[in-house]
Amino acid sequence: MQLKFGSNPVVVGSSVEIAKTFLKTQDAVISDRPKMAAGKYTTYNYQDITWSQYGPYWRQARKMCLMELFSAKRLESYEYIRIEEMKELIRNLYKACGEQVQLKDHLSTVSLNVISRMVLGKRYADKSLKNEIVMPEEFKEMIDELFLLNGVLDIGDSIPWLRFLDIQGNIKRMKVLSKKFDRFLEHVIDEHEKNRKENRDFVAKDMVDVLLQFANDPNLEVKIGRVSVKAFSLVTFIIEFVWILT
């Protein structure tokens, strides 16, 4: 069945045979995601694995994710982080004994702390810690906005000639968010690079460390630069958040 979403033709596979054709026989032909505003403005012009086009860069990114970033061994190595953050959650709930608490806020904080330590190397959602680059409340708002804008249906994606009007205001919000994350990630990468230079016996402890190792690898088929490291840091954050929730 063929439909039309604005200016874009869409084919709906409504049977097992068609699904096999899409997912197995013709998977390389239709594997690309449409170039939507979210991919352009929130992931450094389609530089992450979720929005990048099928080709050498995407295949290399997929290999990096499967073999290093999200391998069973890598995820098991972060078990101590999950245990520590769960103990911290229990301590905070015990301290609030007899008071009304918003359990949703506590669970959100512990999830973000786990992910930020796994991906970025430190807590950024903990109100008890002072981070010089972003406040915990702002960090949570940035993450919420990132999830929202990556799932929004923008009119300009369906009707390209209306994109410049930005009727819903989504592109403006994406640009603002992109600047905030770029400033934040530049700070994170600078900290990691400084740590790598100052420690002779350096060992990668988080996913940004791993990504920077790839960036310095001359044997890669496609060079991974600083922009790609920032884009992958964002997508690993999202993937880890979804993984923890599930």
Short mmCIF file of C-alpha atoms in Angstrom, two decimals:
data_model
loop_
_atom_site.label_atom_id
_atom_site.label_comp_id
_atom_site.label_asym_id
_atom_site.label_seq_id
_atom_site.Cartn_x
_atom_site.Cartn_y
_atom_site.Cartn_z
CA MET A 1 0.00 0.00 0.00
CA GLN A 2 1.35 3.41 -0.96
CA LEU A 3 0.59 6.58 0.97
CA LYS A 4 1.82 10.13 0.70
CA PHE A 5 3.07 12.06 3.73
CA GLY A 6 3.17 15.60 2.41
CA SER A 7 5.59 15.47 -0.52
CA ASN A 8 7.03 12.11 0.49
CA PRO A 9 5.75 8.81 -0.94
CA VAL A 10 5.53 6.09 1.72
CA VAL A 11 5.12 2.36 1.11
CA VAL A 12 3.51 0.32 3.89
CA GLY A 13 4.47 -3.34 4.11
CA SER A 14 1.35 -5.09 5.34
CA SER A 15 2.35 -8.75 4.92
CA VAL A 16 5.10 -11.11 6.05
CA GLU A 17 6.40 -11.45 2.49
CA ILE A 18 6.73 -7.69 2.01
CA ALA A 19 8.39 -7.34 5.42
CA LYS A 20 11.00 -9.94 4.42
CA THR A 21 11.60 -8.06 1.19
CA PHE A 22 12.18 -4.81 3.08
CA LEU A 23 14.24 -6.19 5.94
CA LYS A 24 16.27 -8.90 4.21
CA THR A 25 16.23 -8.84 0.41
CA GLN A 26 16.31 -5.06 -0.12
CA ASP A 27 17.69 -3.99 3.26
CA ALA A 28 20.73 -2.17 1.82
CA VAL A 29 18.53 -0.20 -0.58
CA ILE A 30 16.06 1.11 2.01
CA SER A 31 18.24 1.16 5.13
CA ASP A 32 18.72 4.93 5.11
CA ARG A 33 16.54 7.03 7.36
CA PRO A 34 15.01 10.14 5.77
CA LYS A 35 17.09 13.29 6.24
CA MET A 36 14.93 15.02 8.82
CA ALA A 37 15.53 18.24 10.74
CA ALA A 38 16.24 16.40 13.99
CA GLY A 39 19.16 14.53 12.46
CA LYS A 40 20.60 17.69 10.95
CA TYR A 41 20.39 19.99 13.94
CA THR A 42 20.66 17.71 16.98
CA THR A 43 23.24 15.15 15.80
CA TYR A 44 25.80 17.32 14.01
CA ASN A 45 24.41 16.94 10.51
CA TYR A 46 23.66 13.19 10.62
CA GLN A 47 27.02 12.21 12.18
CA ASP A 48 25.66 9.62 14.63
CA ILE A 49 24.65 6.04 13.89
CA THR A 50 20.89 6.61 14.14
CA TRP A 51 20.73 9.30 11.45
CA SER A 52 23.81 8.71 9.26
CA GLN A 53 23.31 7.34 5.75
CA TYR A 54 24.18 3.75 4.88
CA GLY A 55 27.78 3.43 3.71
CA PRO A 56 31.35 3.05 5.05
CA TYR A 57 30.80 5.53 7.89
CA TRP A 58 27.59 3.82 9.06
CA ARG A 59 29.14 0.33 8.83
CA GLN A 60 32.14 1.45 10.84
CA ALA A 61 29.89 3.12 13.42
CA ARG A 62 27.81 -0.05 13.72
CA LYS A 63 30.96 -2.11 14.26
CA MET A 64 32.16 0.32 16.95
CA CYS A 65 28.84 0.02 18.78
CA LEU A 66 28.63 -3.76 18.59
CA MET A 67 32.27 -4.57 19.32
CA GLU A 68 33.16 -1.84 21.82
CA LEU A 69 30.58 0.65 23.09
CA PHE A 70 27.71 -1.77 23.76
CA SER A 71 29.47 -5.10 23.98
CA ALA A 72 28.46 -7.41 26.82
CA LYS A 73 31.92 -7.07 28.37
CA ARG A 74 31.77 -3.27 28.29
CA LEU A 75 28.30 -3.11 29.84
CA GLU A 76 29.28 -5.63 32.54
CA SER A 77 32.27 -3.43 33.44
CA TYR A 78 29.82 -0.67 34.45
CA GLU A 79 27.95 -2.88 36.90
CA TYR A 80 29.66 -1.18 39.86
CA ILE A 81 28.22 2.19 38.74
CA ARG A 82 24.68 0.85 38.76
CA ILE A 83 25.21 -0.70 42.20
CA GLU A 84 26.68 2.50 43.65
CA GLU A 85 23.87 4.67 42.29
CA MET A 86 21.18 2.29 43.55
CA LYS A 87 22.74 2.39 47.02
CA GLU A 88 22.77 6.19 46.83
CA LEU A 89 19.09 6.15 45.86
CA ILE A 90 18.23 3.97 48.87
CA ARG A 91 20.23 6.25 51.19
CA ASN A 92 18.41 9.34 49.90
CA LEU A 93 15.01 7.68 50.31
CA TYR A 94 15.94 6.60 53.84
CA LYS A 95 16.93 10.19 54.72
CA ALA A 96 13.52 11.35 53.48
CA CYS A 97 11.70 8.86 55.67
CA GLY A 98 8.50 10.42 57.03
CA GLU A 99 8.42 13.07 54.32
CA GLN A 100 6.54 13.19 51.03
CA VAL A 101 8.82 12.38 48.10
CA GLN A 102 8.37 12.42 44.35
CA LEU A 103 9.67 8.94 43.49
CA LYS A 104 9.66 9.86 39.80
CA ASP A 105 12.26 12.59 40.43
CA HIS A 106 14.52 10.22 42.38
CA LEU A 107 14.33 7.53 39.71
CA SER A 108 15.00 10.05 36.96
CA THR A 109 18.05 11.35 38.81
CA VAL A 110 19.51 7.92 39.45
CA SER A 111 19.01 6.93 35.80
CA LEU A 112 20.73 10.08 34.53
CA ASN A 113 23.58 9.68 37.03
CA VAL A 114 24.18 6.09 35.92
CA ILE A 115 24.19 7.05 32.26
CA SER A 116 26.29 10.18 32.66
CA ARG A 117 28.94 8.21 34.57
CA MET A 118 28.96 5.44 31.98
CA VAL A 119 29.09 7.75 28.97
CA LEU A 120 30.67 10.99 30.23
CA GLY A 121 32.63 9.84 33.27
CA LYS A 122 30.91 11.83 36.04
CA ARG A 123 27.55 12.82 37.46
CA TYR A 124 25.83 15.78 35.89
CA ALA A 125 22.33 15.36 37.37
CA ASP A 126 23.31 15.31 41.03
CA LYS A 127 22.20 18.48 42.88
CA SER A 128 24.72 17.85 45.67
CA LEU A 129 27.62 18.31 43.23
CA LYS A 130 28.59 21.59 41.62
CA ASN A 131 29.51 21.30 37.93
CA GLU A 132 31.01 24.38 36.38
CA ILE A 133 29.51 23.80 32.93
CA VAL A 134 25.84 22.92 33.53
CA MET A 135 23.40 22.88 36.44
CA PRO A 136 21.56 19.60 37.19
CA GLU A 137 18.16 21.12 36.37
CA GLU A 138 19.44 22.47 33.05
CA PHE A 139 21.05 19.13 32.23
CA LYS A 140 17.76 17.29 32.78
CA GLU A 141 15.91 19.84 30.67
CA MET A 142 18.43 19.40 27.83
CA ILE A 143 17.96 15.63 27.88
CA ASP A 144 14.17 15.92 27.91
CA GLU A 145 14.31 18.39 25.02
CA LEU A 146 16.63 16.09 23.06
CA PHE A 147 14.20 13.17 23.38
CA LEU A 148 11.23 15.34 22.48
CA LEU A 149 12.77 16.96 19.39
CA ASN A 150 14.11 13.66 18.03
CA GLY A 151 10.58 12.27 18.04
CA VAL A 152 8.65 15.31 16.87
CA LEU A 153 6.87 15.33 13.50
CA ASP A 154 7.91 18.57 11.83
CA ILE A 155 5.86 19.88 8.91
CA GLY A 156 9.05 20.85 7.07
CA ASP A 157 10.13 17.19 6.97
CA SER A 158 6.99 16.23 5.08
CA ILE A 159 6.65 19.41 3.00
CA PRO A 160 10.24 20.61 2.35
CA TRP A 161 9.27 23.89 0.68
CA LEU A 162 7.65 24.99 3.97
CA ARG A 163 10.74 24.18 6.04
CA PHE A 164 12.19 27.70 5.89
CA LEU A 165 9.08 29.06 7.62
CA ASP A 166 9.62 26.82 10.66
CA ILE A 167 5.89 26.95 11.32
CA GLN A 168 6.02 24.91 14.53
CA GLY A 169 9.21 26.51 15.83
CA ASN A 170 10.92 23.13 16.12
CA ILE A 171 14.02 24.05 14.11
CA LYS A 172 14.62 27.12 16.27
CA ARG A 173 14.43 24.94 19.38
CA MET A 174 16.78 22.39 17.80
CA LYS A 175 19.36 25.06 17.02
CA VAL A 176 19.21 26.42 20.57
CA LEU A 177 19.56 22.92 22.02
CA SER A 178 22.41 22.11 19.64
CA LYS A 179 24.42 25.11 20.87
CA LYS A 180 23.86 24.11 24.50
CA PHE A 181 24.99 20.53 23.91
CA ASP A 182 27.96 21.61 21.80
CA ARG A 183 29.23 23.87 24.58
CA PHE A 184 28.69 21.08 27.11
CA LEU A 185 30.33 18.35 25.03
CA GLU A 186 33.32 20.53 24.17
CA HIS A 187 33.92 20.89 27.90
CA VAL A 188 33.54 17.13 28.46
CA ILE A 189 35.97 16.25 25.65
CA ASP A 190 38.52 18.83 26.82
CA GLU A 191 38.42 17.28 30.30
CA HIS A 192 38.91 13.78 28.91
CA GLU A 193 41.79 14.80 26.65
CA LYS A 194 43.49 16.58 29.53
CA ASN A 195 43.14 13.46 31.67
CA ARG A 196 44.60 11.28 28.90
CA LYS A 197 47.66 13.53 28.59
CA GLU A 198 48.31 13.78 32.32
CA ASN A 199 48.10 10.02 33.05
CA ARG A 200 50.82 7.81 31.60
CA ASP A 201 49.00 4.62 32.58
CA PHE A 202 45.72 5.81 31.14
CA VAL A 203 42.89 3.27 30.83
CA ALA A 204 39.56 4.07 29.17
CA LYS A 205 36.90 4.27 31.89
CA ASP A 206 33.87 5.62 30.04
CA MET A 207 32.45 5.75 26.54
CA VAL A 208 33.92 9.15 25.68
CA ASP A 209 37.35 7.70 26.46
CA VAL A 210 36.63 4.84 24.07
CA LEU A 211 35.43 7.23 21.35
CA LEU A 212 38.58 9.35 21.70
CA GLN A 213 40.67 6.21 21.26
CA PHE A 214 38.85 5.59 17.99
CA ALA A 215 39.46 9.22 16.99
CA ASN A 216 43.20 8.66 17.40
CA ASP A 217 43.22 5.35 15.52
CA PRO A 218 44.95 5.82 12.11
CA ASN A 219 43.77 2.39 10.91
CA LEU A 220 40.07 3.23 10.73
CA GLU A 221 38.49 3.06 7.29
CA VAL A 222 36.74 6.38 7.90
CA LYS A 223 38.37 8.96 10.18
CA ILE A 224 36.43 9.71 13.36
CA GLY A 225 36.92 13.37 14.25
CA ARG A 226 35.92 15.56 17.18
CA VAL A 227 32.47 16.25 15.70
CA SER A 228 31.81 12.54 15.36
CA VAL A 229 32.88 11.97 18.98
CA LYS A 230 30.33 14.57 20.10
CA ALA A 231 27.60 13.07 17.92
CA PHE A 232 28.28 9.54 19.19
CA SER A 233 28.34 10.78 22.79
CA LEU A 234 24.81 12.09 22.34
CA VAL A 235 23.46 8.93 20.74
CA THR A 236 25.12 6.63 23.29
CA PHE A 237 23.47 8.69 26.00
CA ILE A 238 20.06 8.16 24.39
CA ILE A 239 20.63 4.45 23.76
CA GLU A 240 21.82 3.87 27.35
CA PHE A 241 18.80 5.73 28.70
CA VAL A 242 16.41 3.56 26.67
CA TRP A 243 18.35 0.42 27.68
CA ILE A 244 18.06 1.24 31.39
CA LEU A 245 14.35 2.01 31.12
CA THR A 246 13.71 -1.32 29.40
#
